[in-house]
Amino acid sequence: MNSQFKLIGFDLDGTLVNSLPDLALSVNSALAEFELPQAPEELVLTWIGNGADILIGRALDWAKEQSGKSLTDEQTAQLKERFSFYYAENLCNVSRLYPNVKETLETLKEQGFILAVVTNKPTRHVQPVLKAFAIDHLFSETLGGQSLPAIKPHPAPLYYLCGKFGLYPHQILFVGDSRNDILAAHSAGCTAVGLTYGYNYNMPIADSHPDWVFEDFADLLKIV
């Protein structure tokens, strides 16, 4: 393996897995319990990327605008719990891996790269998703929203990978679909790939200036 990269890190939602349908289903199931309006999937898409608390916060702000109804702190905490319950039930109900993800990951692993997942998704949901798609065995590390004191766009998760695996930042390639991924990678001194098909608040990933922009996950094999 002559690549400058030793480790390739990946975001999860919007990068490896199209989880939007299940996230929207879970958000709306929780909102319905509090008699709040149902959000269309394309709107939920714009709320994803900063972890569950912010996702629910954005949903509640929208619901208040629509209905004029606001929840108490106690009700908000209950709604977050209900969202977690529904999402645990629906982790992979209608979610799917994006095209070429599994085959490309298997090829990279065979070529000797260390693979890692760095996501802001709640930590307890990360392994079940990877297991459901039978790709959990490919990763040497998985970091979720509660794994470390800081989440993307903070560079802490990438610094952690440098420390754990004894690498310099330039030896890590990070692959994601949102500006948080690109900011985290570049802040840590890592190279970044931006994928065009994910969840980036409806903005082109090229606007975040990744080192490469790809439409197809398999294009990773061309640069490593």
PDB file of C-alpha atoms in Angstrom:
ATOM      1  CA  MET A   1       0.000   0.000   0.000  1.00  0.00           C
ATOM      2  CA  ASN A   2       1.789   3.122  -1.240  1.00  0.00           C
ATOM      3  CA  SER A   3      -0.924   5.612  -0.371  1.00  0.00           C
ATOM      4  CA  GLN A   4      -0.125   8.656   1.785  1.00  0.00           C
ATOM      5  CA  PHE A   5      -3.254   7.717   3.732  1.00  0.00           C
ATOM      6  CA  LYS A   6      -3.250   5.037   6.423  1.00  0.00           C
ATOM      7  CA  LEU A   7      -6.730   5.618   7.843  1.00  0.00           C
ATOM      8  CA  ILE A   8      -9.978   6.574   6.123  1.00  0.00           C
ATOM      9  CA  GLY A   9     -12.742   7.988   8.288  1.00  0.00           C
ATOM     10  CA  PHE A  10     -16.394   8.171   7.295  1.00  0.00           C
ATOM     11  CA  ASP A  11     -19.446  10.060   8.387  1.00  0.00           C
ATOM     12  CA  LEU A  12     -22.506   7.777   8.653  1.00  0.00           C
ATOM     13  CA  ASP A  13     -25.864   9.405   7.833  1.00  0.00           C
ATOM     14  CA  GLY A  14     -25.853  10.816   4.316  1.00  0.00           C
ATOM     15  CA  THR A  15     -22.451   9.272   3.569  1.00  0.00           C
ATOM     16  CA  LEU A  16     -22.725   5.513   4.093  1.00  0.00           C
ATOM     17  CA  VAL A  17     -26.431   5.191   4.879  1.00  0.00           C
ATOM     18  CA  ASN A  18     -29.512   6.964   3.556  1.00  0.00           C
ATOM     19  CA  SER A  19     -31.234   7.151   6.933  1.00  0.00           C
ATOM     20  CA  LEU A  20     -33.548  10.068   6.133  1.00  0.00           C
ATOM     21  CA  PRO A  21     -36.770   8.018   5.784  1.00  0.00           C
ATOM     22  CA  ASP A  22     -36.333   6.409   9.201  1.00  0.00           C
ATOM     23  CA  LEU A  23     -35.293   9.674  10.862  1.00  0.00           C
ATOM     24  CA  ALA A  24     -38.332  11.460   9.426  1.00  0.00           C
ATOM     25  CA  LEU A  25     -40.622   8.626  10.524  1.00  0.00           C
ATOM     26  CA  SER A  26     -39.206   8.745  14.053  1.00  0.00           C
ATOM     27  CA  VAL A  27     -39.382  12.552  14.331  1.00  0.00           C
ATOM     28  CA  ASN A  28     -42.981  12.593  13.151  1.00  0.00           C
ATOM     29  CA  SER A  29     -44.006   9.728  15.437  1.00  0.00           C
ATOM     30  CA  ALA A  30     -42.654  11.706  18.405  1.00  0.00           C
ATOM     31  CA  LEU A  31     -44.290  14.961  17.263  1.00  0.00           C
ATOM     32  CA  ALA A  32     -47.631  13.191  16.814  1.00  0.00           C
ATOM     33  CA  GLU A  33     -47.644  12.090  20.463  1.00  0.00           C
ATOM     34  CA  PHE A  34     -47.672  15.764  21.445  1.00  0.00           C
ATOM     35  CA  GLU A  35     -50.280  16.660  18.804  1.00  0.00           C
ATOM     36  CA  LEU A  36     -47.747  18.628  16.803  1.00  0.00           C
ATOM     37  CA  PRO A  37     -47.768  18.871  12.980  1.00  0.00           C
ATOM     38  CA  GLN A  38     -45.992  16.326  10.766  1.00  0.00           C
ATOM     39  CA  ALA A  39     -42.904  17.506   8.878  1.00  0.00           C
ATOM     40  CA  PRO A  40     -42.249  16.508   5.260  1.00  0.00           C
ATOM     41  CA  GLU A  41     -39.163  14.392   4.644  1.00  0.00           C
ATOM     42  CA  GLU A  42     -37.392  17.083   2.597  1.00  0.00           C
ATOM     43  CA  LEU A  43     -37.682  19.452   5.558  1.00  0.00           C
ATOM     44  CA  VAL A  44     -36.351  16.901   8.075  1.00  0.00           C
ATOM     45  CA  LEU A  45     -33.387  16.555   5.695  1.00  0.00           C
ATOM     46  CA  THR A  46     -32.372  20.150   6.499  1.00  0.00           C
ATOM     47  CA  TRP A  47     -32.372  19.433  10.253  1.00  0.00           C
ATOM     48  CA  ILE A  48     -29.898  16.527  10.161  1.00  0.00           C
ATOM     49  CA  GLY A  49     -26.192  16.690  10.920  1.00  0.00           C
ATOM     50  CA  ASN A  50     -25.630  18.126  14.389  1.00  0.00           C
ATOM     51  CA  GLY A  51     -26.891  15.292  16.574  1.00  0.00           C
ATOM     52  CA  ALA A  52     -30.290  14.283  17.961  1.00  0.00           C
ATOM     53  CA  ASP A  53     -30.768  17.194  20.388  1.00  0.00           C
ATOM     54  CA  ILE A  54     -30.378  19.809  17.669  1.00  0.00           C
ATOM     55  CA  LEU A  55     -32.508  17.757  15.264  1.00  0.00           C
ATOM     56  CA  ILE A  56     -35.366  17.752  17.785  1.00  0.00           C
ATOM     57  CA  GLY A  57     -34.776  21.425  18.632  1.00  0.00           C
ATOM     58  CA  ARG A  58     -35.179  22.364  14.968  1.00  0.00           C
ATOM     59  CA  ALA A  59     -38.284  20.183  14.703  1.00  0.00           C
ATOM     60  CA  LEU A  60     -39.850  21.897  17.719  1.00  0.00           C
ATOM     61  CA  ASP A  61     -39.004  25.387  16.431  1.00  0.00           C
ATOM     62  CA  TRP A  62     -40.724  24.508  13.148  1.00  0.00           C
ATOM     63  CA  ALA A  63     -43.719  22.933  14.899  1.00  0.00           C
ATOM     64  CA  LYS A  64     -44.158  26.058  17.023  1.00  0.00           C
ATOM     65  CA  GLU A  65     -44.125  28.253  13.912  1.00  0.00           C
ATOM     66  CA  GLN A  66     -46.757  26.032  12.295  1.00  0.00           C
ATOM     67  CA  SER A  67     -49.072  25.518  15.245  1.00  0.00           C
ATOM     68  CA  GLY A  68     -48.232  28.224  17.758  1.00  0.00           C
ATOM     69  CA  LYS A  69     -47.823  25.454  20.322  1.00  0.00           C
ATOM     70  CA  SER A  70     -44.664  25.278  22.443  1.00  0.00           C
ATOM     71  CA  LEU A  71     -43.636  22.574  24.891  1.00  0.00           C
ATOM     72  CA  THR A  72     -42.355  22.901  28.447  1.00  0.00           C
ATOM     73  CA  ASP A  73     -38.792  21.782  29.206  1.00  0.00           C
ATOM     74  CA  GLU A  74     -40.220  18.614  30.713  1.00  0.00           C
ATOM     75  CA  GLN A  75     -42.310  17.878  27.620  1.00  0.00           C
ATOM     76  CA  THR A  76     -39.325  18.594  25.375  1.00  0.00           C
ATOM     77  CA  ALA A  77     -37.252  16.066  27.326  1.00  0.00           C
ATOM     78  CA  GLN A  78     -40.094  13.549  26.994  1.00  0.00           C
ATOM     79  CA  LEU A  79     -40.331  14.148  23.246  1.00  0.00           C
ATOM     80  CA  LYS A  80     -36.575  13.558  22.870  1.00  0.00           C
ATOM     81  CA  GLU A  81     -36.982  10.268  24.735  1.00  0.00           C
ATOM     82  CA  ARG A  82     -39.849   9.260  22.465  1.00  0.00           C
ATOM     83  CA  PHE A  83     -37.792  10.118  19.390  1.00  0.00           C
ATOM     84  CA  SER A  84     -34.978   7.901  20.693  1.00  0.00           C
ATOM     85  CA  PHE A  85     -37.461   5.115  21.335  1.00  0.00           C
ATOM     86  CA  TYR A  86     -38.942   5.300  17.838  1.00  0.00           C
ATOM     87  CA  TYR A  87     -35.557   5.609  16.185  1.00  0.00           C
ATOM     88  CA  ALA A  88     -34.246   2.562  18.056  1.00  0.00           C
ATOM     89  CA  GLU A  89     -37.290   0.699  16.708  1.00  0.00           C
ATOM     90  CA  ASN A  90     -36.799   2.016  13.164  1.00  0.00           C
ATOM     91  CA  LEU A  91     -33.023   2.227  12.760  1.00  0.00           C
ATOM     92  CA  CYS A  92     -33.049   0.302   9.510  1.00  0.00           C
ATOM     93  CA  ASN A  93     -36.701  -0.013   8.640  1.00  0.00           C
ATOM     94  CA  VAL A  94     -36.433   1.853   5.344  1.00  0.00           C
ATOM     95  CA  SER A  95     -32.810   3.040   5.494  1.00  0.00           C
ATOM     96  CA  ARG A  96     -30.464   1.738   2.816  1.00  0.00           C
ATOM     97  CA  LEU A  97     -26.742   1.813   2.101  1.00  0.00           C
ATOM     98  CA  TYR A  98     -25.899   4.170  -0.718  1.00  0.00           C
ATOM     99  CA  PRO A  99     -24.741   2.567  -3.990  1.00  0.00           C
ATOM    100  CA  ASN A 100     -21.254   0.995  -3.992  1.00  0.00           C
ATOM    101  CA  VAL A 101     -20.683   1.594  -0.269  1.00  0.00           C
ATOM    102  CA  LYS A 102     -20.263  -1.991   0.929  1.00  0.00           C
ATOM    103  CA  GLU A 103     -18.111  -3.131  -2.002  1.00  0.00           C
ATOM    104  CA  THR A 104     -15.864  -0.071  -1.761  1.00  0.00           C
ATOM    105  CA  LEU A 105     -15.400  -0.446   2.017  1.00  0.00           C
ATOM    106  CA  GLU A 106     -14.503  -4.116   1.572  1.00  0.00           C
ATOM    107  CA  THR A 107     -11.954  -3.222  -1.115  1.00  0.00           C
ATOM    108  CA  LEU A 108     -10.368  -0.515   1.051  1.00  0.00           C
ATOM    109  CA  LYS A 109     -10.145  -2.917   3.995  1.00  0.00           C
ATOM    110  CA  GLU A 110      -8.523  -5.569   1.784  1.00  0.00           C
ATOM    111  CA  GLN A 111      -6.004  -2.967   0.596  1.00  0.00           C
ATOM    112  CA  GLY A 112      -4.884  -2.478   4.199  1.00  0.00           C
ATOM    113  CA  PHE A 113      -6.514   0.814   5.184  1.00  0.00           C
ATOM    114  CA  ILE A 114      -7.724   1.326   8.745  1.00  0.00           C
ATOM    115  CA  LEU A 115     -11.409   2.302   8.532  1.00  0.00           C
ATOM    116  CA  ALA A 116     -13.300   4.362  11.104  1.00  0.00           C
ATOM    117  CA  VAL A 117     -16.756   5.904  11.515  1.00  0.00           C
ATOM    118  CA  VAL A 118     -17.056   9.416  12.971  1.00  0.00           C
ATOM    119  CA  THR A 119     -20.685  10.502  13.315  1.00  0.00           C
ATOM    120  CA  ASN A 120     -22.712  12.923  15.442  1.00  0.00           C
ATOM    121  CA  LYS A 121     -25.487  10.308  15.600  1.00  0.00           C
ATOM    122  CA  PRO A 122     -26.197   9.109  19.179  1.00  0.00           C
ATOM    123  CA  THR A 123     -23.439   6.633  20.045  1.00  0.00           C
ATOM    124  CA  ARG A 124     -25.827   3.862  21.069  1.00  0.00           C
ATOM    125  CA  HIS A 125     -27.374   3.795  17.585  1.00  0.00           C
ATOM    126  CA  VAL A 126     -24.111   3.545  15.630  1.00  0.00           C
ATOM    127  CA  GLN A 127     -23.183  -0.131  16.047  1.00  0.00           C
ATOM    128  CA  PRO A 128     -26.755  -1.401  15.491  1.00  0.00           C
ATOM    129  CA  VAL A 129     -26.894   0.430  12.136  1.00  0.00           C
ATOM    130  CA  LEU A 130     -23.514  -0.894  11.006  1.00  0.00           C
ATOM    131  CA  LYS A 131     -24.496  -4.396  12.119  1.00  0.00           C
ATOM    132  CA  ALA A 132     -27.840  -4.251  10.301  1.00  0.00           C
ATOM    133  CA  PHE A 133     -26.010  -3.656   7.026  1.00  0.00           C
ATOM    134  CA  ALA A 134     -23.295  -6.225   7.859  1.00  0.00           C
ATOM    135  CA  ILE A 135     -20.444  -3.704   7.637  1.00  0.00           C
ATOM    136  CA  ASP A 136     -19.609  -3.415  11.367  1.00  0.00           C
ATOM    137  CA  HIS A 137     -16.631  -5.790  11.078  1.00  0.00           C
ATOM    138  CA  LEU A 138     -14.908  -3.469   8.600  1.00  0.00           C
ATOM    139  CA  PHE A 139     -14.317  -0.657  11.100  1.00  0.00           C
ATOM    140  CA  SER A 140     -11.505  -0.471  13.668  1.00  0.00           C
ATOM    141  CA  GLU A 141     -13.137   2.446  15.511  1.00  0.00           C
ATOM    142  CA  THR A 142     -16.630   3.938  15.674  1.00  0.00           C
ATOM    143  CA  LEU A 143     -17.217   7.317  17.320  1.00  0.00           C
ATOM    144  CA  GLY A 144     -20.718   8.672  17.932  1.00  0.00           C
ATOM    145  CA  GLY A 145     -22.179  11.808  19.449  1.00  0.00           C
ATOM    146  CA  GLN A 146     -21.409  10.826  23.058  1.00  0.00           C
ATOM    147  CA  SER A 147     -18.037   9.099  22.511  1.00  0.00           C
ATOM    148  CA  LEU A 148     -15.910  12.216  23.115  1.00  0.00           C
ATOM    149  CA  PRO A 149     -16.411  15.634  24.746  1.00  0.00           C
ATOM    150  CA  ALA A 150     -16.755  17.362  21.340  1.00  0.00           C
ATOM    151  CA  ILE A 151     -18.418  16.452  18.035  1.00  0.00           C
ATOM    152  CA  LYS A 152     -17.932  17.604  14.431  1.00  0.00           C
ATOM    153  CA  PRO A 153     -17.298  20.299  13.257  1.00  0.00           C
ATOM    154  CA  HIS A 154     -14.814  20.261  16.176  1.00  0.00           C
ATOM    155  CA  PRO A 155     -11.643  18.396  15.122  1.00  0.00           C
ATOM    156  CA  ALA A 156     -11.484  16.391  18.384  1.00  0.00           C
ATOM    157  CA  PRO A 157     -12.673  13.071  16.856  1.00  0.00           C
ATOM    158  CA  LEU A 158      -9.965  13.249  14.201  1.00  0.00           C
ATOM    159  CA  TYR A 159      -7.287  14.140  16.751  1.00  0.00           C
ATOM    160  CA  TYR A 160      -8.480  11.118  18.744  1.00  0.00           C
ATOM    161  CA  LEU A 161      -7.975   8.865  15.716  1.00  0.00           C
ATOM    162  CA  CYS A 162      -4.443  10.266  15.249  1.00  0.00           C
ATOM    163  CA  GLY A 163      -3.643   9.440  18.857  1.00  0.00           C
ATOM    164  CA  LYS A 164      -5.222   6.011  18.954  1.00  0.00           C
ATOM    165  CA  PHE A 165      -3.599   4.770  15.755  1.00  0.00           C
ATOM    166  CA  GLY A 166      -0.334   6.725  15.985  1.00  0.00           C
ATOM    167  CA  LEU A 167      -0.889   8.778  12.848  1.00  0.00           C
ATOM    168  CA  TYR A 168      -0.218  12.300  11.619  1.00  0.00           C
ATOM    169  CA  PRO A 169      -3.227  14.271  10.342  1.00  0.00           C
ATOM    170  CA  HIS A 170      -1.981  14.117   6.745  1.00  0.00           C
ATOM    171  CA  GLN A 171      -2.246  10.313   6.948  1.00  0.00           C
ATOM    172  CA  ILE A 172      -6.029  10.506   7.471  1.00  0.00           C
ATOM    173  CA  LEU A 173      -8.590  10.958   4.713  1.00  0.00           C
ATOM    174  CA  PHE A 174     -12.071  11.918   5.903  1.00  0.00           C
ATOM    175  CA  VAL A 175     -15.183  11.305   3.815  1.00  0.00           C
ATOM    176  CA  GLY A 176     -18.472  13.084   4.482  1.00  0.00           C
ATOM    177  CA  ASP A 177     -21.488  14.805   3.011  1.00  0.00           C
ATOM    178  CA  SER A 178     -21.824  17.991   5.065  1.00  0.00           C
ATOM    179  CA  ARG A 179     -19.878  21.116   5.912  1.00  0.00           C
ATOM    180  CA  ASN A 180     -19.401  19.782   9.461  1.00  0.00           C
ATOM    181  CA  ASP A 181     -17.364  16.917   8.009  1.00  0.00           C
ATOM    182  CA  ILE A 182     -15.187  19.172   5.881  1.00  0.00           C
ATOM    183  CA  LEU A 183     -14.661  21.699   8.705  1.00  0.00           C
ATOM    184  CA  ALA A 184     -13.683  18.963  11.176  1.00  0.00           C
ATOM    185  CA  ALA A 185     -11.233  17.390   8.732  1.00  0.00           C
ATOM    186  CA  HIS A 186      -9.573  20.621   7.663  1.00  0.00           C
ATOM    187  CA  SER A 187      -9.399  21.971  11.233  1.00  0.00           C
ATOM    188  CA  ALA A 188      -7.496  18.823  12.183  1.00  0.00           C
ATOM    189  CA  GLY A 189      -5.163  19.074   9.187  1.00  0.00           C
ATOM    190  CA  CYS A 190      -6.733  16.108   7.383  1.00  0.00           C
ATOM    191  CA  THR A 191      -7.699  15.792   3.729  1.00  0.00           C
ATOM    192  CA  ALA A 192     -11.443  15.714   2.998  1.00  0.00           C
ATOM    193  CA  VAL A 193     -13.756  14.219   0.388  1.00  0.00           C
ATOM    194  CA  GLY A 194     -17.222  15.734  -0.005  1.00  0.00           C
ATOM    195  CA  LEU A 195     -20.028  13.572  -1.385  1.00  0.00           C
ATOM    196  CA  THR A 196     -22.782  15.317  -3.315  1.00  0.00           C
ATOM    197  CA  TYR A 197     -25.715  13.015  -2.504  1.00  0.00           C
ATOM    198  CA  GLY A 198     -26.061  13.453   1.274  1.00  0.00           C
ATOM    199  CA  TYR A 199     -27.556  15.906   3.752  1.00  0.00           C
ATOM    200  CA  ASN A 200     -25.890  19.306   3.667  1.00  0.00           C
ATOM    201  CA  TYR A 201     -28.693  21.701   4.605  1.00  0.00           C
ATOM    202  CA  ASN A 202     -29.609  21.896   0.883  1.00  0.00           C
ATOM    203  CA  MET A 203     -26.290  23.555   0.015  1.00  0.00           C
ATOM    204  CA  PRO A 204     -23.757  22.191  -2.495  1.00  0.00           C
ATOM    205  CA  ILE A 205     -20.944  20.380  -0.676  1.00  0.00           C
ATOM    206  CA  ALA A 206     -18.470  22.095  -3.043  1.00  0.00           C
ATOM    207  CA  ASP A 207     -19.214  25.360  -1.187  1.00  0.00           C
ATOM    208  CA  SER A 208     -17.354  23.904   1.823  1.00  0.00           C
ATOM    209  CA  HIS A 209     -14.199  23.412  -0.289  1.00  0.00           C
ATOM    210  CA  PRO A 210     -13.359  19.751   0.259  1.00  0.00           C
ATOM    211  CA  ASP A 211     -10.190  18.518  -1.441  1.00  0.00           C
ATOM    212  CA  TRP A 212     -12.300  16.317  -3.725  1.00  0.00           C
ATOM    213  CA  VAL A 213     -16.002  16.282  -4.603  1.00  0.00           C
ATOM    214  CA  PHE A 214     -17.480  12.933  -5.681  1.00  0.00           C
ATOM    215  CA  GLU A 215     -20.940  11.853  -6.779  1.00  0.00           C
ATOM    216  CA  ASP A 216     -20.143   8.148  -6.485  1.00  0.00           C
ATOM    217  CA  PHE A 217     -18.762   6.522  -3.337  1.00  0.00           C
ATOM    218  CA  ALA A 218     -16.648   4.156  -5.461  1.00  0.00           C
ATOM    219  CA  ASP A 219     -14.634   7.130  -6.761  1.00  0.00           C
ATOM    220  CA  LEU A 220     -12.689   6.947  -3.474  1.00  0.00           C
ATOM    221  CA  LEU A 221     -10.738   4.062  -4.986  1.00  0.00           C
ATOM    222  CA  LYS A 222      -9.290   6.443  -7.598  1.00  0.00           C
ATOM    223  CA  ILE A 223      -7.498   8.663  -5.072  1.00  0.00           C
ATOM    224  CA  VAL A 224      -6.094   6.277  -2.482  1.00  0.00           C
TER     225      VAL A 224
END
